PDB file of C-alpha atoms in Angstrom:
ATOM      1  CA  UNK A   1       0.102   0.121  -0.132  1.00  0.00           C
ATOM      2  CA  UNK A   2       1.340   3.505  -0.898  1.00  0.00           C
ATOM      3  CA  UNK A   3       1.822   5.904   1.987  1.00  0.00           C
ATOM      4  CA  UNK A   4       0.068   8.941   2.057  1.00  0.00           C
ATOM      5  CA  UNK A   5       2.029  11.748   0.876  1.00  0.00           C
ATOM      6  CA  UNK A   6       2.516  14.985   3.355  1.00  0.00           C
ATOM      7  CA  UNK A   7       5.195  17.823   3.526  1.00  0.00           C
ATOM      8  CA  UNK A   8       8.218  16.995   5.582  1.00  0.00           C
ATOM      9  CA  UNK A   9       7.007  19.238   8.729  1.00  0.00           C
ATOM     10  CA  UNK A  10       3.581  17.607   8.501  1.00  0.00           C
ATOM     11  CA  UNK A  11       4.863  14.328   8.462  1.00  0.00           C
ATOM     12  CA  UNK A  12       7.168  14.864  11.288  1.00  0.00           C
ATOM     13  CA  UNK A  13       4.233  16.547  13.341  1.00  0.00           C
ATOM     14  CA  UNK A  14       1.926  13.250  12.750  1.00  0.00           C
ATOM     15  CA  UNK A  15       4.637  10.927  13.561  1.00  0.00           C
ATOM     16  CA  UNK A  16       5.277  12.343  16.539  1.00  0.00           C
ATOM     17  CA  UNK A  17       1.812  12.023  17.718  1.00  0.00           C
ATOM     18  CA  UNK A  18       1.181   8.734  16.600  1.00  0.00           C
ATOM     19  CA  UNK A  19       4.777   7.460  18.103  1.00  0.00           C
ATOM     20  CA  UNK A  20       4.323   9.190  21.642  1.00  0.00           C
ATOM     21  CA  UNK A  21      -0.162   8.901  21.675  1.00  0.00           C
ATOM     22  CA  UNK A  22       0.603  12.124  23.948  1.00  0.00           C
ATOM     23  CA  UNK A  23      -1.724  14.798  22.930  1.00  0.00           C
ATOM     24  CA  UNK A  24       0.364  17.900  22.084  1.00  0.00           C
ATOM     25  CA  UNK A  25      -0.596  21.747  21.854  1.00  0.00           C
ATOM     26  CA  UNK A  26      -2.160  22.840  18.110  1.00  0.00           C
ATOM     27  CA  UNK A  27       0.994  24.579  16.454  1.00  0.00           C
ATOM     28  CA  UNK A  28       0.206  27.577  14.289  1.00  0.00           C
ATOM     29  CA  UNK A  29       1.832  25.786  11.257  1.00  0.00           C
ATOM     30  CA  UNK A  30      -0.502  22.752  11.849  1.00  0.00           C
ATOM     31  CA  UNK A  31      -3.989  25.626  11.930  1.00  0.00           C
ATOM     32  CA  UNK A  32      -2.020  27.666   8.723  1.00  0.00           C
ATOM     33  CA  UNK A  33      -1.973  24.916   6.431  1.00  0.00           C
ATOM     34  CA  UNK A  34      -4.822  22.185   6.931  1.00  0.00           C
ATOM     35  CA  UNK A  35      -5.233  22.272   3.674  1.00  0.00           C
ATOM     36  CA  UNK A  36      -2.275  20.116   2.925  1.00  0.00           C
ATOM     37  CA  UNK A  37      -3.387  17.606   5.280  1.00  0.00           C
ATOM     38  CA  UNK A  38      -4.967  15.166   2.382  1.00  0.00           C
ATOM     39  CA  UNK A  39      -6.854  11.143   2.591  1.00  0.00           C
ATOM     40  CA  UNK A  40      -5.565   9.866  -0.662  1.00  0.00           C
ATOM     41  CA  UNK A  41      -7.699   6.870  -0.730  1.00  0.00           C
ATOM     42  CA  UNK A  42     -11.156   7.931   0.379  1.00  0.00           C
ATOM     43  CA  UNK A  43     -13.658   9.104  -1.494  1.00  0.00           C
ATOM     44  CA  UNK A  44     -15.537  10.818   0.721  1.00  0.00           C
ATOM     45  CA  UNK A  45     -14.738  11.597   4.663  1.00  0.00           C
ATOM     46  CA  UNK A  46     -15.644  13.708   7.377  1.00  0.00           C
ATOM     47  CA  UNK A  47     -14.336  13.781  11.033  1.00  0.00           C
ATOM     48  CA  UNK A  48     -16.917  15.195  13.123  1.00  0.00           C
ATOM     49  CA  UNK A  49     -16.574  16.785  16.583  1.00  0.00           C
ATOM     50  CA  UNK A  50     -19.318  14.409  18.511  1.00  0.00           C
ATOM     51  CA  UNK A  51     -20.112  16.853  21.109  1.00  0.00           C
ATOM     52  CA  UNK A  52     -20.902  19.586  19.071  1.00  0.00           C
ATOM     53  CA  UNK A  53     -22.063  18.103  15.854  1.00  0.00           C
ATOM     54  CA  UNK A  54     -19.279  20.553  14.282  1.00  0.00           C
ATOM     55  CA  UNK A  55     -17.504  19.059  11.179  1.00  0.00           C
ATOM     56  CA  UNK A  56     -13.806  19.819  11.778  1.00  0.00           C
ATOM     57  CA  UNK A  57     -12.762  17.900   8.483  1.00  0.00           C
ATOM     58  CA  UNK A  58     -14.436  17.217   5.500  1.00  0.00           C
ATOM     59  CA  UNK A  59     -13.481  15.719   1.934  1.00  0.00           C
ATOM     60  CA  UNK A  60     -16.581  15.373  -0.376  1.00  0.00           C
ATOM     61  CA  UNK A  61     -18.590  15.433   2.700  1.00  0.00           C
ATOM     62  CA  UNK A  62     -21.944  16.149   1.236  1.00  0.00           C
ATOM     63  CA  UNK A  63     -22.057  13.939  -1.466  1.00  0.00           C
ATOM     64  CA  UNK A  64     -24.342  11.142  -1.377  1.00  0.00           C
ATOM     65  CA  UNK A  65     -22.603   7.623  -1.733  1.00  0.00           C
ATOM     66  CA  UNK A  66     -23.454   4.110  -1.526  1.00  0.00           C
ATOM     67  CA  UNK A  67     -22.529   2.961   2.034  1.00  0.00           C
ATOM     68  CA  UNK A  68     -23.179  -0.574   2.089  1.00  0.00           C
ATOM     69  CA  UNK A  69     -22.900  -2.467   5.725  1.00  0.00           C
ATOM     70  CA  UNK A  70     -22.384   1.129   7.474  1.00  0.00           C
ATOM     71  CA  UNK A  71     -26.324   1.775   6.824  1.00  0.00           C
ATOM     72  CA  UNK A  72     -26.663  -0.648   9.915  1.00  0.00           C
ATOM     73  CA  UNK A  73     -26.118   2.307  12.101  1.00  0.00           C
ATOM     74  CA  UNK A  74     -29.699   3.263  11.100  1.00  0.00           C
ATOM     75  CA  UNK A  75     -30.888  -0.312  11.540  1.00  0.00           C
ATOM     76  CA  UNK A  76     -29.395  -0.402  14.878  1.00  0.00           C
ATOM     77  CA  UNK A  77     -30.810   2.695  15.943  1.00  0.00           C
ATOM     78  CA  UNK A  78     -34.269   1.968  15.086  1.00  0.00           C
ATOM     79  CA  UNK A  79     -33.918  -1.035  16.877  1.00  0.00           C
ATOM     80  CA  UNK A  80     -32.613  -0.069  20.176  1.00  0.00           C
ATOM     81  CA  UNK A  81     -35.972   2.374  19.925  1.00  0.00           C
ATOM     82  CA  UNK A  82     -38.024  -0.487  19.693  1.00  0.00           C
ATOM     83  CA  UNK A  83     -36.006  -2.251  22.541  1.00  0.00           C
ATOM     84  CA  UNK A  84     -36.562   0.759  24.826  1.00  0.00           C
ATOM     85  CA  UNK A  85     -34.236  -0.930  27.648  1.00  0.00           C
ATOM     86  CA  UNK A  86     -36.709  -3.378  28.163  1.00  0.00           C
ATOM     87  CA  UNK A  87     -34.822  -6.875  29.024  1.00  0.00           C
ATOM     88  CA  UNK A  88     -38.531  -8.274  27.825  1.00  0.00           C
ATOM     89  CA  UNK A  89     -38.168  -7.085  24.304  1.00  0.00           C
ATOM     90  CA  UNK A  90     -34.331  -8.332  24.025  1.00  0.00           C
ATOM     91  CA  UNK A  91     -35.594 -11.683  24.801  1.00  0.00           C
ATOM     92  CA  UNK A  92     -38.544 -11.481  22.402  1.00  0.00           C
ATOM     93  CA  UNK A  93     -37.957 -14.442  19.628  1.00  0.00           C
ATOM     94  CA  UNK A  94     -38.165 -13.541  16.248  1.00  0.00           C
ATOM     95  CA  UNK A  95     -38.986 -16.899  13.930  1.00  0.00           C
ATOM     96  CA  UNK A  96     -36.989 -17.364  10.756  1.00  0.00           C
ATOM     97  CA  UNK A  97     -39.830 -18.225   7.890  1.00  0.00           C
ATOM     98  CA  UNK A  98     -38.161 -16.503   4.948  1.00  0.00           C
ATOM     99  CA  UNK A  99     -36.217 -18.872   2.800  1.00  0.00           C
ATOM    100  CA  UNK A 100     -34.901 -16.216   1.161  1.00  0.00           C
ATOM    101  CA  UNK A 101     -33.596 -14.944   4.425  1.00  0.00           C
ATOM    102  CA  UNK A 102     -32.050 -18.503   4.553  1.00  0.00           C
ATOM    103  CA  UNK A 103     -30.309 -18.738   1.610  1.00  0.00           C
ATOM    104  CA  UNK A 104     -29.276 -15.493   1.888  1.00  0.00           C
ATOM    105  CA  UNK A 105     -27.436 -16.415   5.397  1.00  0.00           C
ATOM    106  CA  UNK A 106     -25.803 -19.327   3.823  1.00  0.00           C
ATOM    107  CA  UNK A 107     -24.330 -16.981   0.530  1.00  0.00           C
ATOM    108  CA  UNK A 108     -20.516 -16.575   0.315  1.00  0.00           C
ATOM    109  CA  UNK A 109     -20.763 -12.869  -0.648  1.00  0.00           C
ATOM    110  CA  UNK A 110     -24.027 -11.670   0.856  1.00  0.00           C
ATOM    111  CA  UNK A 111     -24.029 -13.960   4.206  1.00  0.00           C
ATOM    112  CA  UNK A 112     -22.529 -14.659   7.475  1.00  0.00           C
ATOM    113  CA  UNK A 113     -24.408 -15.509  10.545  1.00  0.00           C
ATOM    114  CA  UNK A 114     -26.472 -18.502   9.132  1.00  0.00           C
ATOM    115  CA  UNK A 115     -30.197 -18.851   9.687  1.00  0.00           C
ATOM    116  CA  UNK A 116     -32.232 -22.055  10.085  1.00  0.00           C
ATOM    117  CA  UNK A 117     -36.008 -21.918   8.841  1.00  0.00           C
ATOM    118  CA  UNK A 118     -38.289 -22.410  11.781  1.00  0.00           C
ATOM    119  CA  UNK A 119     -35.870 -21.769  13.962  1.00  0.00           C
ATOM    120  CA  UNK A 120     -35.986 -19.120  16.813  1.00  0.00           C
ATOM    121  CA  UNK A 121     -33.732 -15.954  17.142  1.00  0.00           C
ATOM    122  CA  UNK A 122     -33.766 -13.475  20.170  1.00  0.00           C
ATOM    123  CA  UNK A 123     -33.946  -9.909  19.190  1.00  0.00           C
ATOM    124  CA  UNK A 124     -30.605  -9.921  21.270  1.00  0.00           C
ATOM    125  CA  UNK A 125     -29.102 -12.363  18.914  1.00  0.00           C
ATOM    126  CA  UNK A 126     -29.670 -10.502  16.233  1.00  0.00           C
ATOM    127  CA  UNK A 127     -28.305  -7.763  17.062  1.00  0.00           C
ATOM    128  CA  UNK A 128     -25.202  -8.589  18.118  1.00  0.00           C
ATOM    129  CA  UNK A 129     -25.103 -11.137  14.889  1.00  0.00           C
ATOM    130  CA  UNK A 130     -25.918  -7.738  13.013  1.00  0.00           C
ATOM    131  CA  UNK A 131     -23.806  -5.252  14.524  1.00  0.00           C
ATOM    132  CA  UNK A 132     -20.494  -7.567  15.429  1.00  0.00           C
ATOM    133  CA  UNK A 133     -20.765  -9.775  12.439  1.00  0.00           C
ATOM    134  CA  UNK A 134     -22.859  -7.087  10.195  1.00  0.00           C
ATOM    135  CA  UNK A 135     -24.716 -10.149   9.281  1.00  0.00           C
ATOM    136  CA  UNK A 136     -27.263  -8.463   6.451  1.00  0.00           C
ATOM    137  CA  UNK A 137     -29.924 -11.292   7.296  1.00  0.00           C
ATOM    138  CA  UNK A 138     -29.698 -10.403  10.842  1.00  0.00           C
ATOM    139  CA  UNK A 139     -30.029  -6.874   9.950  1.00  0.00           C
ATOM    140  CA  UNK A 140     -33.280  -7.348   7.707  1.00  0.00           C
ATOM    141  CA  UNK A 141     -35.048  -9.593  10.662  1.00  0.00           C
ATOM    142  CA  UNK A 142     -34.265  -6.964  12.773  1.00  0.00           C
ATOM    143  CA  UNK A 143     -36.145  -4.648  10.786  1.00  0.00           C
ATOM    144  CA  UNK A 144     -39.317  -6.867  10.238  1.00  0.00           C
ATOM    145  CA  UNK A 145     -39.426  -7.322  13.799  1.00  0.00           C
ATOM    146  CA  UNK A 146     -39.375  -3.431  14.382  1.00  0.00           C
ATOM    147  CA  UNK A 147     -41.788  -2.581  11.677  1.00  0.00           C
ATOM    148  CA  UNK A 148     -43.583  -5.355  10.820  1.00  0.00           C
ATOM    149  CA  UNK A 149     -41.958  -5.836   7.035  1.00  0.00           C
ATOM    150  CA  UNK A 150     -39.294  -5.086   5.105  1.00  0.00           C
ATOM    151  CA  UNK A 151     -40.863  -2.683   3.313  1.00  0.00           C
ATOM    152  CA  UNK A 152     -42.418  -0.793   6.537  1.00  0.00           C
ATOM    153  CA  UNK A 153     -38.851  -0.849   7.766  1.00  0.00           C
ATOM    154  CA  UNK A 154     -37.183   0.773   5.324  1.00  0.00           C
ATOM    155  CA  UNK A 155     -40.063   3.578   4.993  1.00  0.00           C
ATOM    156  CA  UNK A 156     -39.463   4.207   8.951  1.00  0.00           C
ATOM    157  CA  UNK A 157     -35.743   4.395   7.926  1.00  0.00           C
ATOM    158  CA  UNK A 158     -36.223   7.288   5.493  1.00  0.00           C
ATOM    159  CA  UNK A 159     -39.024   8.955   7.780  1.00  0.00           C
ATOM    160  CA  UNK A 160     -36.298   8.884  10.363  1.00  0.00           C
ATOM    161  CA  UNK A 161     -33.744  10.638   8.096  1.00  0.00           C
ATOM    162  CA  UNK A 162     -36.099  13.006   7.240  1.00  0.00           C
ATOM    163  CA  UNK A 163     -36.617  13.978  11.154  1.00  0.00           C
ATOM    164  CA  UNK A 164     -33.016  14.189  11.511  1.00  0.00           C
ATOM    165  CA  UNK A 165     -33.117  16.654   8.883  1.00  0.00           C
ATOM    166  CA  UNK A 166     -30.604  14.498   6.710  1.00  0.00           C
ATOM    167  CA  UNK A 167     -30.657  15.932   3.134  1.00  0.00           C
ATOM    168  CA  UNK A 168     -28.208  13.567   1.574  1.00  0.00           C
ATOM    169  CA  UNK A 169     -29.837  10.073   3.076  1.00  0.00           C
ATOM    170  CA  UNK A 170     -31.918   7.977   1.125  1.00  0.00           C
ATOM    171  CA  UNK A 171     -32.396   3.842   2.056  1.00  0.00           C
ATOM    172  CA  UNK A 172     -33.843   1.087   0.166  1.00  0.00           C
ATOM    173  CA  UNK A 173     -32.049  -1.649   2.507  1.00  0.00           C
ATOM    174  CA  UNK A 174     -32.184  -2.285   5.937  1.00  0.00           C
ATOM    175  CA  UNK A 175     -28.435  -4.097   5.789  1.00  0.00           C
ATOM    176  CA  UNK A 176     -26.687  -1.988   3.179  1.00  0.00           C
ATOM    177  CA  UNK A 177     -26.828  -4.561   0.659  1.00  0.00           C
ATOM    178  CA  UNK A 178     -27.534  -3.170  -2.922  1.00  0.00           C
ATOM    179  CA  UNK A 179     -30.777  -4.458  -4.861  1.00  0.00           C
ATOM    180  CA  UNK A 180     -28.672  -6.135  -7.374  1.00  0.00           C
ATOM    181  CA  UNK A 181     -28.187  -8.591  -4.608  1.00  0.00           C
ATOM    182  CA  UNK A 182     -31.261  -8.261  -2.620  1.00  0.00           C
ATOM    183  CA  UNK A 183     -33.377  -9.622  -5.353  1.00  0.00           C
ATOM    184  CA  UNK A 184     -31.875 -12.970  -5.684  1.00  0.00           C
ATOM    185  CA  UNK A 185     -33.597 -13.304  -2.031  1.00  0.00           C
ATOM    186  CA  UNK A 186     -37.225 -11.475  -2.801  1.00  0.00           C
ATOM    187  CA  UNK A 187     -35.963  -8.533  -0.570  1.00  0.00           C
ATOM    188  CA  UNK A 188     -35.867  -5.867  -3.441  1.00  0.00           C
ATOM    189  CA  UNK A 189     -37.379  -2.375  -2.652  1.00  0.00           C
ATOM    190  CA  UNK A 190     -37.906   0.974  -4.421  1.00  0.00           C
ATOM    191  CA  UNK A 191     -36.168   1.770  -7.656  1.00  0.00           C
ATOM    192  CA  UNK A 192     -32.557   2.913  -6.919  1.00  0.00           C
ATOM    193  CA  UNK A 193     -30.125   0.295  -6.378  1.00  0.00           C
ATOM    194  CA  UNK A 194     -28.246   1.223  -2.982  1.00  0.00           C
ATOM    195  CA  UNK A 195     -28.457   3.514  -0.213  1.00  0.00           C
ATOM    196  CA  UNK A 196     -27.137   6.697  -0.492  1.00  0.00           C
ATOM    197  CA  UNK A 197     -25.856   9.045   1.962  1.00  0.00           C
ATOM    198  CA  UNK A 198     -23.212  11.540   2.597  1.00  0.00           C
ATOM    199  CA  UNK A 199     -20.397  10.960   4.691  1.00  0.00           C
ATOM    200  CA  UNK A 200     -21.487  14.076   6.986  1.00  0.00           C
ATOM    201  CA  UNK A 201     -25.253  12.337   6.888  1.00  0.00           C
ATOM    202  CA  UNK A 202     -23.585   9.075   8.248  1.00  0.00           C
ATOM    203  CA  UNK A 203     -21.621  11.089  11.010  1.00  0.00           C
ATOM    204  CA  UNK A 204     -24.813  12.518  11.890  1.00  0.00           C
ATOM    205  CA  UNK A 205     -26.469   9.424  12.436  1.00  0.00           C
ATOM    206  CA  UNK A 206     -23.857   7.904  14.383  1.00  0.00           C
ATOM    207  CA  UNK A 207     -23.811  11.091  16.601  1.00  0.00           C
ATOM    208  CA  UNK A 208     -27.392   9.983  17.311  1.00  0.00           C
ATOM    209  CA  UNK A 209     -26.301   6.472  17.976  1.00  0.00           C
ATOM    210  CA  UNK A 210     -24.020   7.203  20.347  1.00  0.00           C
ATOM    211  CA  UNK A 211     -25.825   9.686  21.834  1.00  0.00           C
ATOM    212  CA  UNK A 212     -28.884   8.312  22.485  1.00  0.00           C
ATOM    213  CA  UNK A 213     -27.653   4.612  23.141  1.00  0.00           C
ATOM    214  CA  UNK A 214     -24.394   5.011  24.520  1.00  0.00           C
ATOM    215  CA  UNK A 215     -24.241   1.132  25.333  1.00  0.00           C
ATOM    216  CA  UNK A 216     -23.281   0.265  21.267  1.00  0.00           C
ATOM    217  CA  UNK A 217     -19.835   1.874  22.702  1.00  0.00           C
ATOM    218  CA  UNK A 218     -19.465  -1.130  24.803  1.00  0.00           C
ATOM    219  CA  UNK A 219     -21.413  -3.556  22.941  1.00  0.00           C
ATOM    220  CA  UNK A 220     -19.101  -2.788  19.597  1.00  0.00           C
ATOM    221  CA  UNK A 221     -15.779  -3.386  21.956  1.00  0.00           C
ATOM    222  CA  UNK A 222     -16.046  -7.237  21.475  1.00  0.00           C
ATOM    223  CA  UNK A 223     -13.712  -8.566  19.191  1.00  0.00           C
ATOM    224  CA  UNK A 224     -15.792 -11.968  19.080  1.00  0.00           C
ATOM    225  CA  UNK A 225     -18.867 -13.283  20.415  1.00  0.00           C
ATOM    226  CA  UNK A 226     -20.815 -16.567  19.961  1.00  0.00           C
ATOM    227  CA  UNK A 227     -24.046 -15.903  19.181  1.00  0.00           C
ATOM    228  CA  UNK A 228     -26.339 -19.019  18.999  1.00  0.00           C
ATOM    229  CA  UNK A 229     -22.980 -21.465  18.731  1.00  0.00           C
ATOM    230  CA  UNK A 230     -21.909 -19.490  15.960  1.00  0.00           C
ATOM    231  CA  UNK A 231     -18.661 -17.199  16.288  1.00  0.00           C
ATOM    232  CA  UNK A 232     -19.224 -13.348  15.130  1.00  0.00           C
ATOM    233  CA  UNK A 233     -16.434 -11.655  14.582  1.00  0.00           C
ATOM    234  CA  UNK A 234     -16.135  -7.859  14.450  1.00  0.00           C
ATOM    235  CA  UNK A 235     -14.125  -6.691  11.435  1.00  0.00           C
ATOM    236  CA  UNK A 236     -13.085  -3.276  13.352  1.00  0.00           C
ATOM    237  CA  UNK A 237      -9.649  -3.163  13.181  1.00  0.00           C
ATOM    238  CA  UNK A 238      -8.717  -0.119  15.385  1.00  0.00           C
ATOM    239  CA  UNK A 239      -9.788  -1.782  18.468  1.00  0.00           C
ATOM    240  CA  UNK A 240      -7.414  -2.848  21.076  1.00  0.00           C
ATOM    241  CA  UNK A 241      -5.385  -6.122  20.192  1.00  0.00           C
ATOM    242  CA  UNK A 242      -6.181  -5.548  16.500  1.00  0.00           C
ATOM    243  CA  UNK A 243      -3.538  -4.388  13.473  1.00  0.00           C
ATOM    244  CA  UNK A 244      -4.419  -0.756  13.562  1.00  0.00           C
ATOM    245  CA  UNK A 245      -5.019   0.004  17.153  1.00  0.00           C
ATOM    246  CA  UNK A 246      -3.284   3.299  18.501  1.00  0.00           C
ATOM    247  CA  UNK A 247      -3.822   3.097  22.630  1.00  0.00           C
ATOM    248  CA  UNK A 248      -4.206   7.191  22.691  1.00  0.00           C
ATOM    249  CA  UNK A 249      -7.165   7.178  20.248  1.00  0.00           C
ATOM    250  CA  UNK A 250      -9.524   4.916  22.626  1.00  0.00           C
ATOM    251  CA  UNK A 251     -11.337   3.988  19.920  1.00  0.00           C
ATOM    252  CA  UNK A 252     -14.462   2.160  20.834  1.00  0.00           C
ATOM    253  CA  UNK A 253     -16.700   2.015  17.673  1.00  0.00           C
ATOM    254  CA  UNK A 254     -18.255   1.724  15.629  1.00  0.00           C
ATOM    255  CA  UNK A 255     -19.267  -0.173  12.190  1.00  0.00           C
ATOM    256  CA  UNK A 256     -17.524  -1.462   8.954  1.00  0.00           C
ATOM    257  CA  UNK A 257     -19.264  -1.761   5.393  1.00  0.00           C
ATOM    258  CA  UNK A 258     -18.172  -3.075   1.889  1.00  0.00           C
ATOM    259  CA  UNK A 259     -19.698  -3.957  -1.273  1.00  0.00           C
ATOM    260  CA  UNK A 260     -17.804  -3.763  -4.721  1.00  0.00           C
ATOM    261  CA  UNK A 261     -20.038  -0.875  -5.167  1.00  0.00           C
ATOM    262  CA  UNK A 262     -19.423   1.095  -2.010  1.00  0.00           C
ATOM    263  CA  UNK A 263     -15.906  -0.418  -1.454  1.00  0.00           C
ATOM    264  CA  UNK A 264     -14.574  -0.079   1.818  1.00  0.00           C
ATOM    265  CA  UNK A 265     -16.340   2.011   4.280  1.00  0.00           C
ATOM    266  CA  UNK A 266     -16.052   2.797   8.121  1.00  0.00           C
ATOM    267  CA  UNK A 267     -17.372   4.848  10.593  1.00  0.00           C
ATOM    268  CA  UNK A 268     -15.221   4.981  13.896  1.00  0.00           C
ATOM    269  CA  UNK A 269     -15.209   6.895  17.245  1.00  0.00           C
ATOM    270  CA  UNK A 270     -13.204   7.519  19.906  1.00  0.00           C
ATOM    271  CA  UNK A 271     -12.316   9.932  22.721  1.00  0.00           C
ATOM    272  CA  UNK A 272      -8.505  11.016  23.275  1.00  0.00           C
ATOM    273  CA  UNK A 273      -7.928  12.178  26.741  1.00  0.00           C
ATOM    274  CA  UNK A 274      -8.755  16.149  27.330  1.00  0.00           C
ATOM    275  CA  UNK A 275     -10.131  16.029  23.890  1.00  0.00           C
ATOM    276  CA  UNK A 276     -14.185  16.015  22.712  1.00  0.00           C
ATOM    277  CA  UNK A 277     -15.010  12.546  21.434  1.00  0.00           C
ATOM    278  CA  UNK A 278     -14.436  12.120  17.463  1.00  0.00           C
ATOM    279  CA  UNK A 279     -16.567  10.881  14.930  1.00  0.00           C
ATOM    280  CA  UNK A 280     -15.102   9.851  11.561  1.00  0.00           C
ATOM    281  CA  UNK A 281     -16.263   8.581   8.213  1.00  0.00           C
ATOM    282  CA  UNK A 282     -14.353   7.149   5.251  1.00  0.00           C
ATOM    283  CA  UNK A 283     -16.191   6.034   2.199  1.00  0.00           C
ATOM    284  CA  UNK A 284     -15.070   3.770  -0.296  1.00  0.00           C
ATOM    285  CA  UNK A 285     -11.416   4.135   1.161  1.00  0.00           C
ATOM    286  CA  UNK A 286      -8.842   0.620   0.433  1.00  0.00           C
ATOM    287  CA  UNK A 287      -7.195   1.938   3.528  1.00  0.00           C
ATOM    288  CA  UNK A 288     -10.058   2.533   5.874  1.00  0.00           C
ATOM    289  CA  UNK A 289      -8.153   2.076   8.830  1.00  0.00           C
ATOM    290  CA  UNK A 290      -4.715   3.371   8.050  1.00  0.00           C
ATOM    291  CA  UNK A 291      -6.982   6.659   6.963  1.00  0.00           C
ATOM    292  CA  UNK A 292      -9.144   6.863   9.517  1.00  0.00           C
ATOM    293  CA  UNK A 293      -6.407   6.512  12.180  1.00  0.00           C
ATOM    294  CA  UNK A 294      -4.398   9.178  10.233  1.00  0.00           C
ATOM    295  CA  UNK A 295      -7.878  11.534   9.931  1.00  0.00           C
ATOM    296  CA  UNK A 296      -8.800  11.103  13.985  1.00  0.00           C
ATOM    297  CA  UNK A 297      -4.868  12.220  14.922  1.00  0.00           C
ATOM    298  CA  UNK A 298      -5.206  15.540  12.414  1.00  0.00           C
ATOM    299  CA  UNK A 299      -8.379  16.175  13.646  1.00  0.00           C
ATOM    300  CA  UNK A 300      -7.770  16.247  17.421  1.00  0.00           C
ATOM    301  CA  UNK A 301      -4.880  18.850  16.651  1.00  0.00           C
ATOM    302  CA  UNK A 302      -7.492  21.272  15.429  1.00  0.00           C
ATOM    303  CA  UNK A 303      -9.335  24.282  16.864  1.00  0.00           C
ATOM    304  CA  UNK A 304     -12.370  23.051  19.220  1.00  0.00           C
ATOM    305  CA  UNK A 305     -11.655  19.971  19.660  1.00  0.00           C
ATOM    306  CA  UNK A 306      -9.816  20.303  23.452  1.00  0.00           C
ATOM    307  CA  UNK A 307     -12.469  19.351  26.083  1.00  0.00           C
TER     308      UNK A 307
END
């Protein structure tokens, strides 16, 4: 992988921050030359102060793009709203009667957490499978539990986006799969092929999720978890013990995504000591973790990020 090209002083500043893990004071050159920071691979990206909702850095941040499984943060939000903190709702059992979802679950390209026809899964099991394993069939099953049908749930997703005044967000899928794949399983919906959301609006959805339901910051730190006898693996490689982990960033979320159309996508969040919580989004980025880490380190040096 090619490394990002920066001017010599910028590289030295960022390297010192990364190696030391210590928050340093913002220098005038960093502030004055903010335009020199670039993400070479991401087609769209933002860094947002999670406490204020202010975007502190952006690259094509207002352009709607396919977002793959990052879409699931909206599905998780609406699921948590329906659960409403009640254990009885977490324990509610959802019977799988759709052969399409069973088939999807066993697909090498679209599946993951395998469904058995007629088997009952708790809402919590479906939540864990959708969140950690990014199971598309589990996300769709959750949507059907929330709203009664796939179509009604997608309508609810779009209504929520409208309520939040997200101008660049439109959903046709609870999972993030495109209709070009969903059509083979009986879950095609709407006329557009993909969920289309801007990086900024993804960050705003993530902000609502972690603000209203902070439990996701604990749930999302699990590296893996056994769910109904199956191993659900969390692909967030900025977590502790993973390849791109940096202790000082304190990353505790949030969601990965990939389809060939959307490319690699990632919404990350964490809180460096003495700083405001940050939310970052990179879309269609083949170096999603490297560039997220660079973006977090850079954004924390900008004005307004000190807590």
